[in-house]
CSV table of N, CA, C and O in Angstrom, one decimal:
chain,number,residue,atom,x,y,z
A,1,MET,N,0.7,-1.2,-0.3
A,1,MET,CA,0.0,-0.2,-0.6
A,1,MET,C,1.1,1.1,-0.5
A,1,MET,O,0.1,2.2,-0.6
A,2,ARG,N,2.1,1.0,0.5
A,2,ARG,CA,3.0,2.5,0.2
A,2,ARG,C,3.2,2.5,-0.8
A,2,ARG,O,3.2,4.2,-1.1
A,3,PRO,N,4.0,2.0,-1.8
A,3,PRO,CA,4.0,2.5,-3.4
A,3,PRO,C,3.1,2.8,-4.0
A,3,PRO,O,2.7,4.2,-4.3
A,4,ALA,N,1.3,3.0,-3.9
A,4,ALA,CA,0.2,3.0,-3.9
A,4,ALA,C,0.1,4.8,-3.5
A,4,ALA,O,-0.2,5.9,-4.1
A,5,VAL,N,0.2,5.0,-2.2
A,5,VAL,CA,0.8,6.4,-1.4
A,5,VAL,C,1.2,7.6,-1.9
A,5,VAL,O,1.3,8.6,-2.6
A,6,SER,N,2.8,6.8,-2.3
A,6,SER,CA,3.9,7.9,-2.5
A,6,SER,C,3.3,7.8,-4.2
A,6,SER,O,3.9,9.3,-4.2
A,7,ILE,N,2.9,7.1,-5.2
A,7,ILE,CA,2.5,7.6,-6.3
A,7,ILE,C,1.7,8.7,-6.0
A,7,ILE,O,1.9,9.4,-7.6
A,8,SER,N,0.5,8.1,-5.5
A,8,SER,CA,-0.8,9.5,-5.8
A,8,SER,C,0.2,10.8,-5.5
A,8,SER,O,-0.3,11.6,-6.2
A,9,LEU,N,1.0,10.7,-4.2
A,9,LEU,CA,1.3,11.8,-3.5
A,9,LEU,C,2.4,12.6,-5.2
A,9,LEU,O,2.2,13.6,-5.2
A,10,ILE,N,3.1,12.1,-5.6
A,10,ILE,CA,3.9,12.3,-6.5
A,10,ILE,C,3.2,13.2,-7.7
A,10,ILE,O,3.3,14.5,-8.6
A,11,LEU,N,1.9,12.0,-8.4
A,11,LEU,CA,1.2,12.4,-9.0
A,11,LEU,C,0.6,13.9,-8.3
A,11,LEU,O,-0.3,15.1,-9.6
A,12,VAL,N,-0.4,13.7,-7.5
A,12,VAL,CA,-1.1,15.0,-6.8
A,12,VAL,C,0.2,16.2,-7.0
A,12,VAL,O,-0.4,17.4,-7.5
A,13,ALA,N,1.2,16.1,-6.4
A,13,ALA,CA,2.5,17.3,-6.8
A,13,ALA,C,3.0,17.8,-8.4
A,13,ALA,O,2.5,18.6,-8.5
A,14,LEU,N,2.3,16.5,-9.0
A,14,LEU,CA,3.1,16.8,-10.6
A,14,LEU,C,1.7,17.8,-11.3
A,14,LEU,O,2.1,18.9,-11.6
A,15,THR,N,0.8,17.8,-10.8
A,15,THR,CA,-0.2,18.6,-11.1
A,15,THR,C,-0.4,19.6,-10.7
A,15,THR,O,-0.6,20.8,-11.4
A,16,VAL,N,0.2,19.7,-9.5
A,16,VAL,CA,-0.3,21.3,-8.7
A,16,VAL,C,0.8,22.4,-9.3
A,16,VAL,O,0.8,23.3,-9.4
A,17,LEU,N,2.1,21.3,-9.3
A,17,LEU,CA,3.7,22.5,-10.2
A,17,LEU,C,2.6,22.7,-11.7
A,17,LEU,O,3.0,23.9,-12.2
A,18,ALA,N,2.4,21.8,-12.5
A,18,ALA,CA,1.8,21.9,-13.9
A,18,ALA,C,0.9,22.5,-14.1
A,18,ALA,O,1.3,23.5,-14.8
A,19,ASP,N,0.3,22.8,-13.1
A,19,ASP,CA,-1.0,24.0,-12.8
A,19,ASP,C,-0.8,25.5,-12.7
A,19,ASP,O,-1.0,26.4,-13.2
A,20,SER,N,0.6,25.5,-11.3
A,20,SER,CA,1.3,26.5,-10.9
A,20,SER,C,1.8,27.2,-12.1
A,20,SER,O,1.9,28.7,-12.3
A,21,ALA,N,2.3,26.7,-13.2
A,21,ALA,CA,3.4,27.0,-14.3
A,21,ALA,C,2.8,27.6,-15.4
A,21,ALA,O,3.2,28.6,-15.7
A,22,GLN,N,1.6,27.0,-15.6
A,22,GLN,CA,0.8,27.7,-16.7
A,22,GLN,C,-0.4,28.6,-15.9
A,22,GLN,O,-0.3,29.8,-17.1
A,23,ALA,N,-0.5,29.1,-14.7
A,23,ALA,CA,-1.0,29.9,-14.2
A,23,ALA,C,-0.5,31.4,-14.3
A,23,ALA,O,-1.2,31.8,-14.3
A,24,GLN,N,0.7,31.3,-14.0
A,24,GLN,CA,1.5,32.2,-13.9
A,24,GLN,C,2.5,32.5,-15.5
A,24,GLN,O,3.2,31.4,-15.4
A,25,PRO,N,1.6,33.3,-15.9
A,25,PRO,CA,2.6,33.8,-17.7
A,25,PRO,C,3.8,34.6,-17.2
A,25,PRO,O,4.2,34.9,-16.2
A,26,THR,N,5.0,33.7,-18.0
A,26,THR,CA,6.4,34.7,-17.9
A,26,THR,C,6.6,36.3,-18.1
A,26,THR,O,6.2,36.5,-19.0
A,27,GLU,N,7.6,36.4,-17.6
A,27,GLU,CA,7.5,37.9,-17.5
A,27,GLU,C,8.4,38.0,-19.4
A,27,GLU,O,9.1,37.8,-19.3
A,28,LEU,N,7.7,39.2,-20.2
A,28,LEU,CA,8.1,39.4,-21.5
A,28,LEU,C,9.7,39.8,-21.0
A,28,LEU,O,9.5,41.2,-20.2
A,29,THR,N,10.4,39.6,-21.9
A,29,THR,CA,12.0,40.4,-22.0
A,29,THR,C,11.6,41.4,-22.5
A,29,THR,O,10.4,41.8,-23.5
A,30,LEU,N,13.0,42.4,-22.3
A,30,LEU,CA,12.5,43.9,-23.0
A,30,LEU,C,12.3,43.7,-25.1
A,30,LEU,O,12.3,44.3,-25.3
A,31,SER,N,13.6,42.9,-24.9
A,31,SER,CA,13.2,42.6,-26.2
A,31,SER,C,12.0,42.1,-27.1
A,31,SER,O,11.6,42.4,-28.5
A,32,GLU,N,11.5,41.0,-26.2
A,32,GLU,CA,10.6,40.6,-27.1
A,32,GLU,C,8.8,41.7,-27.1
A,32,GLU,O,8.2,42.0,-27.6
A,33,LYS,N,9.2,42.3,-26.0
A,33,LYS,CA,8.2,43.4,-25.7
A,33,LYS,C,8.0,44.6,-27.2
A,33,LYS,O,7.4,45.1,-27.6
A,34,PHE,N,9.7,44.9,-27.5
A,34,PHE,CA,9.7,46.1,-28.3
A,34,PHE,C,9.2,45.3,-29.5
A,34,PHE,O,9.1,45.7,-30.6
A,35,GLU,N,9.6,43.6,-30.2
A,35,GLU,CA,9.5,43.1,-31.3
A,35,GLU,C,7.8,43.0,-31.6
A,35,GLU,O,7.2,43.3,-31.9
A,36,ASN,N,6.9,42.8,-30.2
A,36,ASN,CA,5.5,42.9,-30.2
A,36,ASN,C,5.2,44.2,-30.6
A,36,ASN,O,4.2,44.1,-31.0
A,37,PHE,N,5.9,45.0,-29.9
A,37,PHE,CA,5.1,46.6,-30.4
A,37,PHE,C,5.5,47.0,-31.8
A,37,PHE,O,4.0,47.8,-32.3
A,38,GLN,N,6.4,46.4,-32.2
A,38,GLN,CA,7.0,46.4,-33.9
A,38,GLN,C,5.9,46.1,-34.7
A,38,GLN,O,5.5,46.4,-35.4
A,39,ASN,N,5.6,44.6,-34.4
A,39,ASN,CA,4.3,43.6,-35.1
A,39,ASN,C,3.2,44.2,-35.0
A,39,ASN,O,2.3,44.5,-36.1
A,40,ARG,N,3.2,45.2,-34.0
A,40,ARG,CA,1.5,45.8,-34.0
A,40,ARG,C,1.8,47.1,-34.4
A,40,ARG,O,0.7,47.9,-35.0
A,41,LEU,N,2.9,47.6,-34.7
A,41,LEU,CA,2.6,49.2,-35.1
A,41,LEU,C,2.2,48.7,-36.7
A,41,LEU,O,2.4,49.5,-37.6
A,42,GLN,N,3.6,48.0,-37.0
A,42,GLN,CA,3.8,47.5,-38.5
A,42,GLN,C,2.3,47.2,-39.2
A,42,GLN,O,1.8,47.8,-40.3
A,43,ALA,N,1.7,46.0,-38.7
A,43,ALA,CA,0.0,46.1,-38.9
A,43,ALA,C,-1.0,47.5,-38.8
A,43,ALA,O,-1.8,47.3,-39.4
A,44,PHE,N,-0.8,48.1,-37.8
A,44,PHE,CA,-1.4,49.3,-37.9
A,44,PHE,C,-1.0,50.0,-38.5
A,44,PHE,O,-1.9,50.2,-40.0
A,45,ALA,N,0.3,50.2,-39.7
A,45,ALA,CA,0.9,51.0,-40.8
A,45,ALA,C,0.0,50.5,-42.1
A,45,ALA,O,0.0,51.1,-42.7
A,46,ASP,N,-0.1,49.2,-42.0
A,46,ASP,CA,-0.3,48.0,-42.7
A,46,ASP,C,-1.9,48.1,-43.7
A,46,ASP,O,-2.3,48.9,-44.5
A,47,SER,N,-2.3,48.7,-42.4
A,47,SER,CA,-4.1,48.3,-42.2
A,47,SER,C,-4.5,50.6,-42.8
A,47,SER,O,-5.3,50.2,-43.3
A,48,ILE,N,-3.4,51.2,-42.5
A,48,ILE,CA,-4.0,52.3,-42.9
A,48,ILE,C,-3.0,52.6,-43.8
A,48,ILE,O,-4.1,53.4,-45.0
A,49,ALA,N,-2.6,51.9,-44.6
A,49,ALA,CA,-2.0,52.1,-46.0
A,49,ALA,C,-3.1,51.7,-47.2
A,49,ALA,O,-3.4,52.0,-48.3
A,50,ASN,N,-3.4,50.2,-46.8
A,50,ASN,CA,-4.7,49.7,-47.5
A,50,ASN,C,-5.8,50.3,-47.3
A,50,ASN,O,-6.6,50.8,-48.5
A,51,ILE,N,-6.1,51.1,-46.1
A,51,ILE,CA,-7.6,52.2,-46.2
A,51,ILE,C,-7.4,53.3,-47.1
A,51,ILE,O,-8.0,53.4,-47.4
A,52,THR,N,-6.4,54.0,-46.9
A,52,THR,CA,-5.9,55.0,-48.1
A,52,THR,C,-6.2,54.8,-49.2
A,52,THR,O,-6.2,55.2,-50.6
A,53,LYS,N,-5.1,53.4,-49.7
A,53,LYS,CA,-5.3,53.4,-51.0
A,53,LYS,C,-6.7,53.2,-51.4
A,53,LYS,O,-7.0,53.2,-52.5
A,54,ALA,N,-7.6,52.6,-50.6
A,54,ALA,CA,-9.1,51.7,-51.2
A,54,ALA,C,-9.9,53.3,-51.4
A,54,ALA,O,-10.3,53.2,-52.2
A,55,ALA,N,-9.2,54.7,-50.3
A,55,ALA,CA,-9.8,55.6,-50.4
A,55,ALA,C,-9.0,56.1,-51.9
A,55,ALA,O,-10.2,56.6,-52.2
A,56,PHE,N,-8.0,56.3,-52.0
A,56,PHE,CA,-7.9,57.2,-53.3
A,56,PHE,C,-8.3,56.4,-54.7
A,56,PHE,O,-8.5,56.7,-55.6
A,57,GLN,N,-8.7,55.0,-54.8
A,57,GLN,CA,-9.0,53.9,-56.1
A,57,GLN,C,-10.7,54.4,-56.1
A,57,GLN,O,-11.0,54.8,-57.1
A,58,GLU,N,-10.9,54.6,-54.8
A,58,GLU,CA,-12.7,55.0,-54.9
A,58,GLU,C,-12.8,56.4,-55.5
A,58,GLU,O,-13.6,56.9,-56.5
A,59,LEU,N,-12.1,57.5,-55.1
A,59,LEU,CA,-12.1,58.9,-55.4
A,59,LEU,C,-11.6,59.1,-56.9
A,59,LEU,O,-12.7,59.4,-57.8
A,60,HIS,N,-10.6,58.1,-57.4
A,60,HIS,CA,-10.2,58.1,-58.8
A,60,HIS,C,-11.1,57.4,-59.5
A,60,HIS,O,-11.5,57.7,-60.8
A,61,HIS,N,-11.8,56.5,-59.5
A,61,HIS,CA,-13.0,55.9,-59.6
A,61,HIS,C,-14.5,56.7,-59.9
A,61,HIS,O,-15.3,56.0,-60.5
A,62,SER,N,-14.4,57.6,-59.1
A,62,SER,CA,-15.8,58.0,-58.8
A,62,SER,C,-16.1,59.0,-60.3
A,62,SER,O,-15.8,58.9,-61.0
A,63,GLU,N,-17.6,59.1,-60.1
A,63,GLU,CA,-18.1,59.8,-60.9
A,63,GLU,C,-17.1,61.2,-61.6
A,63,GLU,O,-17.1,61.5,-62.3
A,64,LEU,N,-17.5,61.7,-60.0
A,64,LEU,CA,-16.9,63.3,-60.2
A,64,LEU,C,-15.6,63.1,-60.5
A,64,LEU,O,-15.4,64.2,-61.6
A,65,SER,N,-14.6,62.8,-60.7
A,65,SER,CA,-13.1,62.7,-60.6
A,65,SER,C,-13.4,62.4,-62.5
A,65,SER,O,-12.4,62.8,-63.1
A,66,GLU,N,-14.3,61.1,-63.0
A,66,GLU,CA,-14.6,61.2,-64.0
A,66,GLU,C,-14.8,62.0,-65.1
A,66,GLU,O,-14.2,62.4,-66.3
A,67,LYS,N,-15.6,63.0,-64.6
A,67,LYS,CA,-16.1,64.1,-65.6
A,67,LYS,C,-15.2,64.9,-65.3
A,67,LYS,O,-14.9,65.9,-66.3
A,68,THR,N,-14.6,65.3,-63.9
A,68,THR,CA,-13.3,66.5,-63.9
A,68,THR,C,-12.4,65.9,-64.9
A,68,THR,O,-11.8,66.9,-65.7
A,69,ARG,N,-12.0,64.5,-65.2
A,69,ARG,CA,-10.8,64.2,-66.4
A,69,ARG,C,-11.5,64.4,-67.7
A,69,ARG,O,-10.3,65.3,-68.6
A,70,ASN,N,-12.5,64.3,-68.2
A,70,ASN,CA,-12.6,64.4,-69.3
A,70,ASN,C,-13.5,66.0,-69.2
A,70,ASN,O,-12.7,66.2,-70.7
A,71,TRP,N,-13.8,66.8,-68.5
A,71,TRP,CA,-14.3,68.1,-69.2
A,71,TRP,C,-12.3,68.6,-69.4
A,71,TRP,O,-12.0,69.5,-69.8
A,72,PHE,N,-10.8,68.4,-68.4
A,72,PHE,CA,-10.1,68.9,-68.7
A,72,PHE,C,-9.5,68.8,-69.9
A,72,PHE,O,-9.1,69.4,-70.8
A,73,SER,N,-9.7,67.2,-70.2
A,73,SER,CA,-9.0,66.6,-71.6
A,73,SER,C,-9.9,67.6,-72.7
A,73,SER,O,-9.1,68.3,-73.3
A,74,GLU,N,-11.4,68.1,-72.3
A,74,GLU,CA,-12.0,69.0,-73.7
A,74,GLU,C,-11.5,70.1,-73.6
A,74,GLU,O,-11.4,70.5,-75.2
A,75,GLN,N,-11.2,70.6,-72.4
A,75,GLN,CA,-10.7,71.8,-72.4
A,75,GLN,C,-9.7,72.1,-73.2
A,75,GLN,O,-9.0,72.8,-73.7
A,76,PHE,N,-8.5,70.7,-72.5
A,76,PHE,CA,-7.6,71.1,-72.8
A,76,PHE,C,-7.3,70.7,-75.1
A,76,PHE,O,-6.5,71.0,-75.6
A,77,GLN,N,-7.8,70.2,-75.2
A,77,GLN,CA,-8.4,69.6,-76.4
A,77,GLN,C,-8.9,70.7,-77.5
A,77,GLN,O,-8.2,71.6,-78.4
A,78,LYS,N,-9.8,71.9,-76.9
A,78,LYS,CA,-10.0,73.2,-77.4
A,78,LYS,C,-9.0,73.6,-77.1
A,78,LYS,O,-9.0,74.8,-78.3
A,79,MET,N,-8.1,74.1,-76.4
A,79,MET,CA,-7.0,75.3,-76.7
A,79,MET,C,-5.8,74.4,-77.7
A,79,MET,O,-5.5,75.8,-78.4
A,80,LYS,N,-5.9,73.5,-77.7
A,80,LYS,CA,-4.4,72.9,-78.7
A,80,LYS,C,-5.2,73.3,-80.4
A,80,LYS,O,-5.0,73.4,-81.7
A,81,GLU,N,-6.8,72.7,-80.7
A,81,GLU,CA,-7.6,73.6,-81.7
A,81,GLU,C,-7.4,75.2,-81.9
A,81,GLU,O,-7.0,75.2,-83.0
A,82,LYS,N,-7.6,75.8,-80.6
A,82,LYS,CA,-7.5,77.3,-81.0
A,82,LYS,C,-6.0,77.6,-81.8
A,82,LYS,O,-6.2,79.0,-82.2
A,83,PHE,N,-5.2,76.9,-80.5
A,83,PHE,CA,-3.8,77.2,-81.1
A,83,PHE,C,-2.9,77.0,-82.6
A,83,PHE,O,-2.1,77.7,-83.0
A,84,SER,N,-3.9,75.5,-83.0
A,84,SER,CA,-3.2,75.2,-83.7
A,84,SER,C,-4.3,76.4,-85.3
A,84,SER,O,-3.6,76.5,-86.2
A,85,ARG,N,-5.1,77.0,-85.1
A,85,ARG,CA,-5.8,77.7,-85.9
A,85,ARG,C,-5.2,79.1,-86.3
A,85,ARG,O,-4.7,79.5,-87.1
A,86,ASP,N,-4.9,79.5,-84.9
A,86,ASP,CA,-4.1,81.0,-84.7
A,86,ASP,C,-2.9,80.5,-85.8
A,86,ASP,O,-2.5,81.7,-86.3
A,87,ARG,N,-2.5,79.6,-85.4
A,87,ARG,CA,-0.7,79.6,-86.4
A,87,ARG,C,-0.8,79.3,-87.4
A,87,ARG,O,-0.6,79.5,-88.4
A,88,SER,N,-1.8,79.0,-88.0
A,88,SER,CA,-2.6,78.6,-89.5
A,88,SER,C,-2.6,79.5,-90.3
A,88,SER,O,-2.3,79.6,-91.4
A,89,ASP,N,-3.6,80.4,-89.6
A,89,ASP,CA,-3.7,81.6,-89.8
A,89,ASP,C,-2.4,83.1,-90.6
A,89,ASP,O,-1.3,83.1,-90.0
């Protein structure tokens, strides 16, 4: 009966040690903290870049910007025609 009690006590002790090791997270080192900060900052910058890129693409393909580009193209074409007529005269 003694070996059964000893084995039981050892198992209980190992269980308590394993639980306490999992319950207390280890403190991060300074380099790990900086690495985590860098990763979070990079993810933030990437998300801001993607949002900005999407906004510019939406603006570029909007109806207002297409009408504006067409208007400028028409005005430029009219100016070219006027200058070409003035030179030929």
